[in-house]
Short mmCIF file of C-alpha atoms and ligand atoms in Angstrom, two decimals:
data_model
loop_
_atom_site.label_atom_id
_atom_site.label_comp_id
_atom_site.label_asym_id
_atom_site.label_seq_id
_atom_site.Cartn_x
_atom_site.Cartn_y
_atom_site.Cartn_z
CA MET A 1001 0.00 0.00 0.00
CA ASP A 1002 1.34 3.47 -0.94
CA LEU A 1003 0.82 5.37 2.30
CA LEU A 1004 2.55 8.54 1.10
CA GLN A 1005 0.94 8.92 -2.34
CA LEU A 1006 3.73 11.23 -3.51
CA LYS A 1007 4.61 9.17 -6.59
CA ASP A 1008 4.36 11.34 -9.74
CA LYS A 1009 3.28 14.34 -7.63
CA ASN A 1010 4.89 17.67 -8.52
CA VAL A 1011 6.82 19.29 -5.71
CA VAL A 1012 8.76 22.57 -5.84
CA VAL A 1013 11.87 22.67 -3.64
CA MET A 1014 13.38 26.09 -2.84
CA GLY A 1015 16.69 26.52 -1.02
CA VAL A 1016 19.33 24.01 -2.10
CA ALA A 1017 22.77 25.62 -1.81
CA ASN A 1018 24.83 22.43 -1.41
CA GLU A 1019 24.66 18.83 -0.15
CA ARG A 1020 24.30 19.96 3.45
CA SER A 1021 21.19 22.03 2.73
CA ILE A 1022 18.06 20.86 4.52
CA ALA A 1023 16.19 21.27 1.21
CA TRP A 1024 18.58 18.81 -0.47
CA GLY A 1025 17.77 16.23 2.20
CA VAL A 1026 14.08 16.68 1.43
CA ALA A 1027 14.69 16.52 -2.33
CA LYS A 1028 16.56 13.21 -1.99
CA GLN A 1029 13.64 11.64 -0.13
CA LEU A 1030 11.20 13.07 -2.69
CA PHE A 1031 13.18 11.39 -5.48
CA ALA A 1032 13.21 8.18 -3.43
CA VAL A 1033 9.40 8.10 -3.24
CA GLY A 1034 8.96 8.88 -6.94
CA ALA A 1035 7.89 12.53 -6.84
CA ASN A 1036 8.68 14.95 -9.67
CA VAL A 1037 10.99 17.58 -8.20
CA LEU A 1038 11.26 21.13 -9.51
CA PHE A 1039 14.05 23.19 -7.96
CA THR A 1040 14.45 26.91 -7.56
CA TYR A 1041 17.81 28.47 -6.78
CA ARG A 1042 19.12 32.01 -6.33
CA LYS A 1043 22.87 32.14 -6.89
CA GLU A 1044 24.59 30.71 -9.98
CA ARG A 1045 26.92 28.97 -7.53
CA SER A 1046 23.93 27.08 -6.12
CA LEU A 1047 22.83 26.07 -9.63
CA THR A 1048 26.29 24.69 -10.43
CA LYS A 1049 26.34 22.72 -7.16
CA LEU A 1050 22.82 21.43 -7.71
CA GLU A 1051 23.58 20.23 -11.22
CA LYS A 1052 26.64 18.36 -9.96
CA MET A 1053 24.67 16.78 -7.12
CA LEU A 1054 21.91 15.64 -9.46
CA GLU A 1055 24.50 14.03 -11.71
CA LYS A 1056 26.29 12.38 -8.78
CA TYR A 1057 23.08 10.79 -7.46
CA ASP A 1058 21.66 10.13 -10.94
CA TYR A 1059 18.50 12.15 -10.27
CA THR A 1060 16.60 14.03 -12.96
CA ALA A 1061 14.93 17.27 -11.96
CA LYS A 1062 11.67 18.16 -13.67
CA ALA A 1063 12.93 21.75 -13.88
CA ILE A 1064 15.55 24.04 -12.36
CA ILE A 1065 14.42 27.65 -12.22
CA GLN A 1066 16.00 30.81 -10.87
CA CYS A 1067 14.03 32.62 -8.17
CA ASP A 1068 15.13 35.43 -5.90
CA VAL A 1069 12.52 35.73 -3.17
CA ASN A 1070 13.43 39.38 -2.54
CA ASP A 1071 12.13 40.22 -6.01
CA ASP A 1072 8.42 40.04 -6.95
CA ALA A 1073 9.16 39.91 -10.69
CA SER A 1074 11.53 36.99 -10.15
CA ILE A 1075 8.88 35.10 -8.15
CA GLU A 1076 6.25 35.75 -10.81
CA GLU A 1077 8.54 34.60 -13.61
CA ALA A 1078 9.63 31.51 -11.69
CA PHE A 1079 6.12 30.31 -10.93
CA GLN A 1080 5.02 31.05 -14.50
CA ARG A 1081 7.79 28.65 -15.54
CA VAL A 1082 6.56 26.13 -12.97
CA LYS A 1083 3.08 26.42 -14.49
CA GLU A 1084 4.42 25.87 -17.99
CA GLU A 1085 6.43 22.84 -16.86
CA VAL A 1086 3.82 20.95 -14.86
CA GLY A 1087 0.53 22.87 -14.71
CA VAL A 1088 -0.46 21.46 -11.33
CA VAL A 1089 1.67 21.51 -8.18
CA HIS A 1090 1.07 19.33 -5.11
CA GLY A 1091 3.82 20.42 -2.76
CA LEU A 1092 6.13 23.32 -1.95
CA VAL A 1093 9.23 23.19 0.24
CA HIS A 1094 10.23 26.70 1.33
CA SER A 1095 13.70 26.36 2.85
CA VAL A 1096 15.02 29.87 2.45
CA ALA A 1097 16.32 32.41 4.94
CA PHE A 1098 18.91 35.15 5.13
CA ALA A 1099 19.99 38.04 7.35
CA ASN A 1100 22.91 40.41 7.16
CA PRO A 1101 25.78 38.57 8.92
CA SER A 1102 26.62 41.80 10.77
CA ASP A 1103 23.18 41.68 12.40
CA LEU A 1104 24.02 38.29 13.93
CA ARG A 1105 27.39 39.35 15.32
CA ASP A 1106 26.39 42.24 17.54
CA ASP A 1107 23.69 42.49 20.23
CA PHE A 1108 20.13 42.35 18.84
CA ILE A 1109 19.47 45.92 19.99
CA HIS A 1110 21.87 47.17 17.33
CA THR A 1111 19.89 45.68 14.44
CA SER A 1112 19.52 48.34 11.76
CA ARG A 1113 16.17 49.30 10.24
CA ASP A 1114 17.37 48.01 6.88
CA GLY A 1115 18.75 44.81 8.37
CA PHE A 1116 15.47 44.15 10.19
CA ALA A 1117 13.40 44.68 7.02
CA PHE A 1118 15.77 42.60 4.89
CA ALA A 1119 15.75 39.58 7.22
CA LEU A 1120 11.95 39.69 7.58
CA ASP A 1121 11.47 40.12 3.82
CA THR A 1122 13.78 37.25 2.86
CA SER A 1123 12.94 34.83 5.63
CA ALA A 1124 9.24 35.44 6.40
CA TYR A 1125 7.49 37.53 3.74
CA SER A 1126 8.96 35.22 1.09
CA LEU A 1127 6.67 32.44 2.35
CA VAL A 1128 3.63 34.67 1.88
CA ALA A 1129 4.77 35.70 -1.61
CA VAL A 1130 5.50 32.18 -2.87
CA SER A 1131 2.30 30.79 -1.31
CA LYS A 1132 0.35 33.43 -3.23
CA ALA A 1133 2.19 32.51 -6.43
CA ILE A 1134 1.64 28.78 -6.05
CA ARG A 1135 -1.97 28.85 -4.87
CA PRO A 1136 -3.45 28.95 -8.42
CA LEU A 1137 -1.30 25.93 -9.35
CA MET A 1138 -2.44 23.79 -6.39
CA THR A 1139 -5.74 23.00 -8.04
CA GLU A 1140 -5.85 19.50 -6.55
CA GLY A 1141 -5.05 20.73 -3.03
CA GLY A 1142 -1.53 20.65 -1.69
CA SER A 1143 0.95 20.99 1.11
CA ILE A 1144 3.33 23.87 1.76
CA ILE A 1145 6.11 23.44 4.30
CA THR A 1146 8.71 25.88 5.59
CA MET A 1147 11.72 25.53 7.89
CA SER A 1148 11.73 27.29 11.24
CA TYR A 1149 13.87 27.24 14.36
CA LEU A 1150 13.43 27.42 18.12
CA GLY A 1151 14.90 30.96 18.05
CA ALA A 1152 11.38 32.03 17.02
CA GLU A 1153 10.17 31.64 20.59
CA ARG A 1154 13.29 31.58 22.80
CA VAL A 1155 16.19 33.96 23.03
CA LEU A 1156 19.15 32.07 21.59
CA ASP A 1157 22.48 33.82 21.74
CA GLY A 1158 23.53 35.14 18.32
CA TYR A 1159 20.29 34.21 16.55
CA ASN A 1160 19.02 37.81 16.95
CA ILE A 1161 17.02 39.13 14.00
CA MET A 1162 16.65 35.62 12.56
CA GLY A 1163 14.66 34.73 15.67
CA VAL A 1164 12.30 37.63 15.05
CA ALA A 1165 12.04 36.61 11.39
CA LYS A 1166 11.23 33.01 12.38
CA ALA A 1167 8.53 34.27 14.78
CA ALA A 1168 6.98 36.17 11.85
CA LEU A 1169 7.37 33.07 9.69
CA GLU A 1170 5.58 30.84 12.20
CA SER A 1171 2.76 33.34 12.58
CA SER A 1172 2.51 33.62 8.78
CA VAL A 1173 2.17 29.82 8.62
CA LYS A 1174 -0.97 30.07 10.76
CA TYR A 1175 -2.57 32.93 8.81
CA LEU A 1176 -1.74 31.26 5.48
CA ALA A 1177 -3.15 27.95 6.73
CA ASN A 1178 -6.42 29.73 7.47
CA ASP A 1179 -6.54 31.47 4.07
CA LEU A 1180 -5.62 28.41 2.00
CA GLY A 1181 -7.50 25.74 3.92
CA GLU A 1182 -10.65 26.31 1.84
CA ASP A 1183 -8.62 25.32 -1.25
CA GLY A 1184 -7.46 22.11 0.41
CA ILE A 1185 -3.97 23.54 0.78
CA ARG A 1186 -2.17 22.89 4.08
CA VAL A 1187 0.63 25.08 5.44
CA ASN A 1188 3.00 23.88 8.17
CA ALA A 1189 6.44 24.63 9.55
CA ILE A 1190 9.08 22.14 10.58
CA SER A 1191 11.06 23.53 13.49
CA ALA A 1192 14.34 21.77 12.83
CA GLY A 1193 17.09 21.19 15.36
CA ALA A 1194 20.50 22.68 14.69
CA ILE A 1195 22.20 21.20 11.62
CA ARG A 1196 25.61 22.21 10.25
CA THR A 1197 24.81 23.95 6.95
CA LEU A 1198 26.05 26.99 5.04
CA SER A 1199 23.44 29.22 6.71
CA ALA A 1200 24.29 27.86 10.15
CA LYS A 1201 27.84 29.15 9.67
CA GLY A 1202 26.41 32.65 9.96
CA VAL A 1203 25.30 32.04 13.55
CA PRO A 1204 28.36 32.81 15.71
CA SER A 1205 27.33 30.61 18.65
CA PHE A 1206 26.46 27.59 16.50
CA ASN A 1207 29.05 25.17 17.96
CA ASP A 1208 27.90 26.00 21.49
CA ILE A 1209 24.30 25.40 20.44
CA LEU A 1210 25.19 21.93 19.08
CA SER A 1211 27.00 21.00 22.31
CA LYS A 1212 24.18 22.24 24.54
CA ILE A 1213 21.61 20.22 22.60
CA GLU A 1214 23.75 17.09 22.94
CA GLU A 1215 23.87 17.61 26.71
CA THR A 1216 20.26 18.54 27.33
CA ALA A 1217 17.89 17.28 24.62
CA PRO A 1218 15.84 14.24 25.66
CA LEU A 1219 17.49 12.20 22.88
CA ARG A 1220 20.94 13.53 24.01
CA ARG A 1221 22.04 14.18 20.43
CA ASN A 1222 21.52 16.49 17.50
CA VAL A 1223 19.17 15.56 14.67
CA THR A 1224 20.23 14.74 11.12
CA GLN A 1225 19.35 16.22 7.76
CA GLU A 1226 17.64 12.91 6.97
CA GLU A 1227 15.43 13.06 10.07
CA VAL A 1228 14.22 16.55 9.11
CA ALA A 1229 13.66 15.30 5.55
CA ASN A 1230 11.62 12.33 6.75
CA MET A 1231 9.24 14.55 8.72
CA SER A 1232 9.06 16.89 5.73
CA ILE A 1233 7.95 13.98 3.57
CA ALA A 1234 5.28 13.09 6.12
CA MET A 1235 4.05 16.70 6.14
CA LEU A 1236 3.95 16.80 2.32
CA SER A 1237 2.18 13.46 2.06
CA GLN A 1238 -1.22 11.88 2.70
CA LEU A 1239 -0.03 10.88 6.17
CA SER A 1240 -0.69 14.42 7.41
CA THR A 1241 -3.91 15.43 5.63
CA GLY A 1242 -5.52 16.45 8.93
CA VAL A 1243 -2.68 18.77 9.94
CA THR A 1244 -2.34 22.44 9.06
CA GLY A 1245 -1.05 25.62 10.70
CA GLU A 1246 1.30 23.57 12.91
CA ILE A 1247 4.88 24.00 13.99
CA VAL A 1248 6.28 20.46 14.04
CA TYR A 1249 9.51 20.02 16.02
CA VAL A 1250 12.22 17.72 14.72
CA ASP A 1251 14.80 18.53 17.36
CA GLY A 1252 15.32 15.46 19.54
CA GLY A 1253 12.81 16.98 21.97
CA TYR A 1254 15.06 19.93 22.87
CA ASN A 1255 12.19 22.43 22.79
CA ILE A 1256 10.41 20.82 25.75
CA MET A 1257 13.34 21.42 28.11
CA GLY A 1258 13.40 24.24 30.62
CA VAL A 1259 17.02 25.16 29.93
P1 NAP B 1315 21.38 26.65 3.37
O1 NAP B 1315 21.84 25.37 2.81
O2 NAP B 1315 22.36 27.77 3.40
O3 NAP B 1315 20.05 27.09 2.62
C1 NAP B 1315 19.55 28.41 2.63
C2 NAP B 1315 18.99 28.70 1.27
O4 NAP B 1315 18.34 29.98 1.25
C3 NAP B 1315 20.07 28.73 0.18
O5 NAP B 1315 19.77 27.81 -0.82
C4 NAP B 1315 19.97 30.16 -0.37
O6 NAP B 1315 20.19 30.24 -1.76
C5 NAP B 1315 18.53 30.48 -0.06
N1 NAP B 1315 18.26 31.92 -0.14
C6 NAP B 1315 18.73 32.91 0.65
N2 NAP B 1315 18.28 34.10 0.21
C7 NAP B 1315 17.50 33.85 -0.87
C8 NAP B 1315 16.76 34.67 -1.76
N3 NAP B 1315 16.71 35.99 -1.65
N4 NAP B 1315 16.07 34.07 -2.76
C9 NAP B 1315 16.10 32.73 -2.92
N5 NAP B 1315 16.79 31.89 -2.11
C10 NAP B 1315 17.50 32.46 -1.10
O7 NAP B 1315 20.95 26.47 4.90
P2 NAP B 1315 19.84 25.55 5.61
O8 NAP B 1315 20.32 25.43 7.01
O9 NAP B 1315 19.54 24.34 4.82
O10 NAP B 1315 18.60 26.54 5.65
C11 NAP B 1315 17.33 26.20 5.11
C12 NAP B 1315 16.23 26.68 6.04
O11 NAP B 1315 16.28 25.90 7.23
C13 NAP B 1315 16.35 28.13 6.48
O12 NAP B 1315 15.06 28.70 6.55
C14 NAP B 1315 16.95 28.01 7.86
O13 NAP B 1315 16.68 29.14 8.67
C15 NAP B 1315 16.21 26.78 8.34
N6 NAP B 1315 16.76 26.12 9.50
C16 NAP B 1315 18.07 25.76 9.55
C17 NAP B 1315 18.57 25.15 10.68
C18 NAP B 1315 20.01 24.75 10.78
O14 NAP B 1315 20.50 24.52 11.90
N7 NAP B 1315 20.72 24.62 9.69
C19 NAP B 1315 17.72 24.88 11.78
C20 NAP B 1315 16.39 25.25 11.70
C21 NAP B 1315 15.91 25.87 10.56
P3 NAP B 1315 21.56 30.84 -2.36
O15 NAP B 1315 22.68 30.18 -1.61
O16 NAP B 1315 21.50 30.47 -3.81
O17 NAP B 1315 21.49 32.31 -2.11
#
């Protein structure tokens, strides 16, 4: 019995920069279950890496399309291409975030007006913009997932403006879930534990965060890219049709701890 029902479904994956990217973990599992994967990328460097990775693993992408989420015209063009390629979309993986590195180095109180707006635009508003763009393509219903982090609700040293952006992202998930529910489209966030990726390098206290999780999380270890991908697959699939507007933790239980 095919419990997932993702075979031959069209899923857009945004945010693969290299093999460590959380989005790449999700893409690999999507290929494994027979989904058609369409990628979006921003930098040419990411495109080059993605093409090499696809070749290495012998995967064929349905399409690879440039999309800069800071730019409305780029989003419109990208999802027009998605429409031309597949017509109907069943899933969207939004795994995109960015903040000025300088805003993560200093105390949060020094965040600039521009830096605040930029982080919120890239890391939270982008979910609203791409959900709006993909809604007309999810004519058979669908599932949208995004990646969040515990810094949305707790003060984590060095996470600063990204924490505020993740709080806005999580709230946006709930409002979007309410708007899109009538179209049979679900919207959820995965709150992933700390994973060593390119983006994580921008968080100065990252090594300390990994060590603290190992000491205190109920599972006494950090989670893997594959574990986040597996929950992502569940949230994209028929296994989770009753779930929307949720923040699902894949963090070894760390979020339940008092310290
Ligand atoms: P990553 O590999 O560096 O992925 C981040 C992606 O965001 C990159 O592919 C990057 O594309 C893309 N991006 C940034 N600005 C963009 C823009 N304006 N338009 C389009 N794409 C843009 O890091 P990751 O850790 O996998 O991050 C993925 C998501 O997981 C993020 O939302 C992150 O906050 C979240 N998350 C990460 C962790 C962790 O510990 N790693 C934990 C919880 C949540 P380019 O490189 O091409 O610019």
